[in-house]
Amino acid sequence: MTTASPPPSSLELKTRRAQFQTQISSLDTRRRQAVCVRNAFKKYGTKNNPNIILDGLNMTVPKGTIYGFLGASGCGKTTLLSCIVGRRRLNSGEIWVLGGRPGSKGSGVPGPRVGYMPQEIALYGEFSIRETFIFFGWCAGMTTEQVDQKLEFLIKFLQLPSENRFVKNLSGGQQRRVSFATALLTDPELLILDEPTVGVDPVLRQSIWDHLVHLTKEGNKTVIITTHYIEETRQAGIIGLMRGGKLLAEESPTKLMEMHNLDSLEDVFLKLSKRQNMGLRRRSSILSSVTGVPPEVDADDEMSGEFGDNVSISSRRRSVTVNDGNVSDLPPEEKTTSTSKMIDPKHMKALIWKNFLWMWRNVGIMLFIIGLPVAQIILFCLSIGKDPVGLKLAVVNNELNSTNEPCIPTMGCDWTLLSCRYLQHLESTSVTLVPYRNESEARNAVERGWAWGALMFPSNYSDSLLTRFEEGKNVEEWDADAANIEIVMDMSNQQIGQLLRKDFYRSYQDFIRNVSVSCNYSQKVSDIPLHFETPIYGPLDPNFTDFAAPGVILTIIFFLSIALTSGALLLERNEGLLERSLVSGVTGTEILFAQVTTQFVVVLGQTTMVLIFAFAVFKVTCEGDIGWIVILVVLTGLCGMCFGFCIACICDDERAATYLAMGSFLPIVMLCGIIWPTEGIHYILKYFSYILPLTKSTESLRVMLGRGWTISNPTVYNGFIATLIWICIFMTLSMLLLKFKKG
């Protein structure tokens, strides 16, 4: 039996109220800073072998100042900046940027309130300087006129070449200056610069610092800058010295040198690094004279879990709640409103314009991309499904006196040398007959691979065949045996073996029909008592090309779309272009939809060319509505695009994406009924094949081409439904991965 806890006393309530006020003051102080980082912990690697990048780091960047961020390469500066702009997540700890959380609605990060220059160049090499500015300006909501106005100033200020020069034709230093200018373009409230002065002329470097000081002079702009040049940060309001994932100090440059009685920041950094190695880690507080606010007390950590079930403190929601109803004078939470939409037309305009401009600047690549499926369908139609010709057959004709004697077929109702008459019909099927002297030589030719089969005619073949024909059921057994043609074949190749068997049967049927009709027998006497009427669907003699063409067409469009979209997205991500676009305020959903829009045009061109060559040039059977056929092929290309996006979001580099795409190729080709009917698949794999992206669509396209079925047939519309479902699955996965997979 449990007893209810006594109500809090008046003294306890006053104590709680005082502590809550301290907590609220702490939260309010954090939200008033430009950037506030608390207890930041970030690691990579496995649990047993972690690589710790940030180790309980605390950092405060007040508004209206330049924050110089110093540290050796690999100490975690770039990782921390990526977390600040919302492109990576901490394993633990919290970050406040301009009063909000990175990546949350209304925080301004990502967005035009933050200008970001990453360590990479992160620019489109095929674009001119002006086109680069237009893209990022449009992403920030600027008009072209506003971009041109800023462009003129930035070119003069940073001593850039002509606005029409392509980025790829600039020197490394000029490219970094263009990257820096792009960060300045939108006049952001918070400017984050990762090594902006590397490779810059000393005079221009000083000019850049003077401009940064001017930006922060009125107190409404804040700059975070990382640099290897320690002494140049003397102009910063505050510097943070970082080593091993921790801040060794966070003070004004002058105060740091005074505190340690040293004349240079390099000496200060060296002294603090040695002290850290000795285990004397310390973190200086921010001077009140510099920040304008008193040193902050982390009341969050002190109050965590102190008041039990009656009190809940959530800094993530920026709210403090008391459930006993006795504390009512707490300040209400500031509400952040967001006018952001899932799809911003201005962003879509910038992204689609950028994608089409990239295609135009790489017209050779685009022509190859559109021409490649045409080349593949041409190769397929020319090489797959045609009957082999020139197949050699060994012939031993004992009706002739020697192999040198010509085998001249008889005409009309002449029952002599019927073997030559049959061979004449067989030779018309494009096989090559090679005479041999005896059976052993003919068998040896087949064993050695010189011939695909051997035909042996008995010496009395014609007489025995006539006797068998005339006497019917009364024929002697030895006459019946002598009327047979003995055939030995190499059946290691199923396609060739089945083709030769078909040729043997058909040639014999034509031969015996010709002889019987010439001798005034009824044609039906020589026919096999099976009669095949005109097929309901398809020709009487179907070919493999018509069977495989639907699956091959869809496979070509599907996998080329995978390669196109995954390559484009990985290229942007690995060169830092994707991250920079996302920080500028563009969302992953907008990037995906813009890629879908532009790549859809490419897929449409590929589909048109492939179908023209398949149906108009190579006469692949097409009995269905061409409109629905085009729609299904385009949807399959769209499905491949979405799968490509998914691969690009899963993989970290082109090699892994290539492996994943190649790994998915063979299972799809083998299990989707593309090269062999699904009815022949193992019964367990058959059920698995039903859920693959191309199984239903291949079946749908095949019945439309071969049977002429319409969209009202379940087999047809199931292919459309399955493709649309996979598009939704791949697109959703891509958006989720792009949103949540951050470092």
XYZ file of C-alpha atoms in Angstrom, residues 151-398:
248
model
C 27.534 41.355 -57.665
C 29.039 44.660 -58.745
C 30.180 45.474 -55.202
C 31.570 42.002 -54.428
C 33.573 41.802 -57.655
C 35.273 45.098 -56.868
C 35.737 44.359 -53.171
C 37.240 40.876 -53.646
C 39.107 41.753 -56.850
C 37.336 39.052 -58.851
C 37.638 38.663 -62.628
C 34.811 39.277 -65.096
C 31.384 38.078 -64.012
C 31.200 35.933 -67.167
C 34.255 33.840 -66.277
C 33.464 30.216 -65.497
C 34.345 29.078 -61.984
C 36.329 26.085 -63.274
C 38.626 28.458 -65.195
C 39.542 30.463 -62.084
C 42.622 29.929 -59.948
C 42.254 28.258 -56.551
C 42.451 31.583 -54.716
C 39.889 33.187 -57.011
C 37.522 30.243 -56.487
C 37.773 30.645 -52.707
C 37.009 34.349 -53.048
C 33.939 33.548 -55.148
C 32.881 31.088 -52.441
C 33.378 33.814 -49.840
C 31.405 36.296 -51.938
C 28.562 33.781 -52.207
C 28.359 33.668 -48.400
C 28.241 37.488 -48.266
C 25.672 37.755 -51.051
C 22.491 37.630 -48.978
C 23.722 40.041 -46.283
C 23.185 37.367 -43.581
C 22.687 37.963 -39.898
C 25.200 35.238 -39.032
C 28.226 34.635 -41.244
C 30.087 31.326 -40.818
C 33.387 31.179 -42.702
C 35.600 28.098 -42.790
C 39.153 29.117 -43.790
C 38.147 32.075 -46.004
C 41.625 33.616 -46.213
C 43.601 30.546 -47.324
C 45.628 31.379 -50.413
C 44.581 35.047 -50.344
C 46.983 37.932 -50.887
C 47.944 39.584 -47.527
C 46.627 42.971 -48.634
C 43.298 41.467 -49.692
C 43.232 39.436 -46.469
C 43.441 42.630 -44.456
C 40.706 44.155 -46.612
C 38.475 41.157 -45.878
C 39.036 41.525 -42.137
C 38.296 45.243 -42.328
C 35.018 44.434 -44.069
C 34.098 41.856 -41.422
C 34.808 44.366 -38.679
C 32.610 46.878 -40.505
C 29.774 44.331 -40.753
C 29.765 43.755 -36.982
C 30.320 47.399 -36.038
C 26.639 48.197 -35.597
C 26.020 45.024 -33.610
C 23.455 43.408 -35.909
C 25.860 41.053 -37.714
C 27.871 38.181 -36.269
C 30.847 36.397 -37.839
C 32.349 33.019 -36.959
C 35.630 32.516 -38.778
C 38.121 29.663 -38.697
C 41.681 30.253 -39.811
C 45.207 28.849 -39.630
C 46.631 32.349 -39.311
C 46.408 32.825 -35.542
C 47.762 36.344 -35.352
C 45.232 37.710 -37.856
C 42.454 37.040 -35.343
C 43.682 39.902 -33.152
C 40.867 41.893 -34.812
C 38.250 39.413 -33.552
C 36.105 40.332 -30.567
C 36.445 36.843 -29.112
C 38.599 33.890 -30.045
C 38.085 30.268 -29.173
C 41.169 28.068 -28.990
C 40.208 24.486 -29.787
C 42.253 21.343 -29.348
C 41.232 17.713 -29.084
C 37.528 18.462 -29.278
C 37.597 20.949 -26.396
C 37.895 24.706 -26.090
C 41.057 25.613 -24.221
C 39.968 29.228 -23.870
C 37.264 31.602 -25.053
C 38.214 35.259 -24.511
C 39.100 38.449 -26.292
C 42.628 38.304 -27.826
C 43.914 41.165 -25.666
C 42.580 39.681 -22.434
C 44.081 36.269 -23.254
C 47.546 37.721 -23.737
C 47.205 39.798 -20.549
C 46.014 36.814 -18.516
C 48.977 34.699 -19.579
C 51.474 37.552 -19.751
C 52.458 36.707 -23.323
C 52.914 38.874 -26.414
C 51.395 36.609 -29.109
C 48.358 34.395 -29.451
C 50.540 31.577 -30.753
C 52.427 31.554 -27.450
C 49.123 31.534 -25.569
C 47.869 28.617 -27.635
C 51.126 26.721 -27.041
C 50.958 27.322 -23.297
C 47.334 26.180 -23.051
C 48.078 23.098 -25.181
C 50.907 22.091 -22.866
C 48.632 22.650 -19.876
C 45.970 20.454 -21.500
C 48.540 17.711 -22.007
C 49.367 17.931 -18.302
C 45.734 17.398 -17.459
C 45.086 20.987 -16.383
C 42.167 21.655 -18.659
C 40.333 24.826 -18.016
C 37.833 26.957 -19.860
C 37.836 30.721 -19.349
C 34.548 32.513 -18.984
C 33.524 35.168 -21.489
C 34.281 38.659 -20.329
C 31.244 40.650 -19.401
C 32.805 43.682 -21.032
C 32.968 41.845 -24.341
C 29.653 40.040 -24.424
C 27.471 42.474 -22.543
C 25.931 39.659 -20.468
C 27.051 38.069 -17.181
C 28.736 34.663 -17.220
C 26.131 32.013 -17.808
C 25.217 29.375 -15.253
C 24.119 26.066 -16.691
C 21.083 25.642 -14.499
C 19.801 22.936 -16.832
C 22.438 20.509 -15.660
C 21.943 21.372 -11.988
C 18.178 20.991 -12.059
C 17.881 17.908 -14.196
C 15.632 15.390 -12.465
C 15.546 17.305 -9.145
C 11.820 17.813 -8.632
C 10.341 14.423 -9.467
C 7.025 13.967 -11.253
C 5.497 17.316 -10.398
C 7.939 19.384 -12.467
C 9.078 18.998 -16.060
C 11.795 21.135 -17.609
C 12.298 20.899 -21.355
C 14.939 23.090 -22.889
C 14.247 21.451 -26.241
C 10.754 22.979 -26.210
C 12.085 26.082 -24.433
C 9.344 25.756 -21.786
C 9.105 25.267 -18.025
C 5.961 23.729 -16.546
C 4.802 23.318 -12.935
C 2.011 20.807 -12.490
C 0.874 21.612 -8.979
C -0.816 24.803 -10.123
C 0.830 27.007 -7.496
C 3.372 28.733 -9.725
C 1.722 30.965 -12.253
C 4.052 33.913 -12.704
C 6.482 32.250 -15.125
C 7.055 34.079 -18.411
C 5.285 32.470 -21.361
C 7.280 30.733 -24.078
C 8.074 32.739 -27.132
C 6.324 31.290 -30.108
C 8.224 30.849 -33.353
C 6.085 31.060 -36.401
C 7.081 29.556 -39.668
C 5.928 30.552 -43.074
C 7.984 27.858 -44.751
C 6.272 25.528 -47.132
C 7.120 22.034 -48.186
C 7.814 23.333 -51.695
C 8.880 26.955 -52.163
C 8.303 28.170 -55.752
C 11.363 30.434 -55.562
C 13.544 27.550 -54.504
C 12.116 25.309 -57.201
C 12.766 27.990 -59.792
C 16.413 28.248 -58.718
C 16.971 24.497 -58.560
C 15.301 23.677 -61.881
C 17.138 26.553 -63.582
C 20.403 25.283 -62.109
C 19.790 21.704 -63.269
C 18.884 22.683 -66.824
C 21.820 25.077 -67.002
C 24.141 22.274 -65.908
C 22.714 20.049 -68.650
C 23.190 22.784 -71.233
C 26.793 23.315 -70.178
C 27.391 19.559 -70.422
C 25.549 19.004 -73.690
C 28.030 16.330 -74.797
C 27.354 14.274 -71.690
C 23.596 14.739 -72.094
C 23.706 13.615 -75.743
C 25.600 10.533 -74.640
C 23.068 9.869 -71.879
C 20.170 10.120 -74.344
C 22.019 8.205 -77.064
C 23.203 5.362 -74.825
C 19.776 3.672 -74.488
C 19.340 3.975 -78.258
C 22.645 2.173 -78.779
C 21.590 -0.502 -76.294
C 18.214 -1.165 -77.946
C 19.942 -1.325 -81.340
C 22.421 -3.872 -79.998
C 19.584 -5.883 -78.482
C 17.493 -5.952 -81.645
C 20.486 -6.861 -83.817
C 21.922 -9.548 -81.558
C 19.103 -11.152 -79.560
C 16.328 -13.387 -80.873
C 17.619 -14.011 -84.387
C 18.011 -17.616 -85.606
C 21.662 -18.734 -85.763
C 22.969 -19.327 -89.290
C 25.863 -21.354 -90.658
C 25.479 -24.189 -88.152
C 27.476 -27.166 -89.383
C 25.942 -30.638 -89.614
C 27.933 -33.790 -90.375
C 26.197 -35.966 -93.009
C 26.867 -39.633 -93.725
C 24.811 -40.638 -96.789
C 25.217 -44.331 -97.448
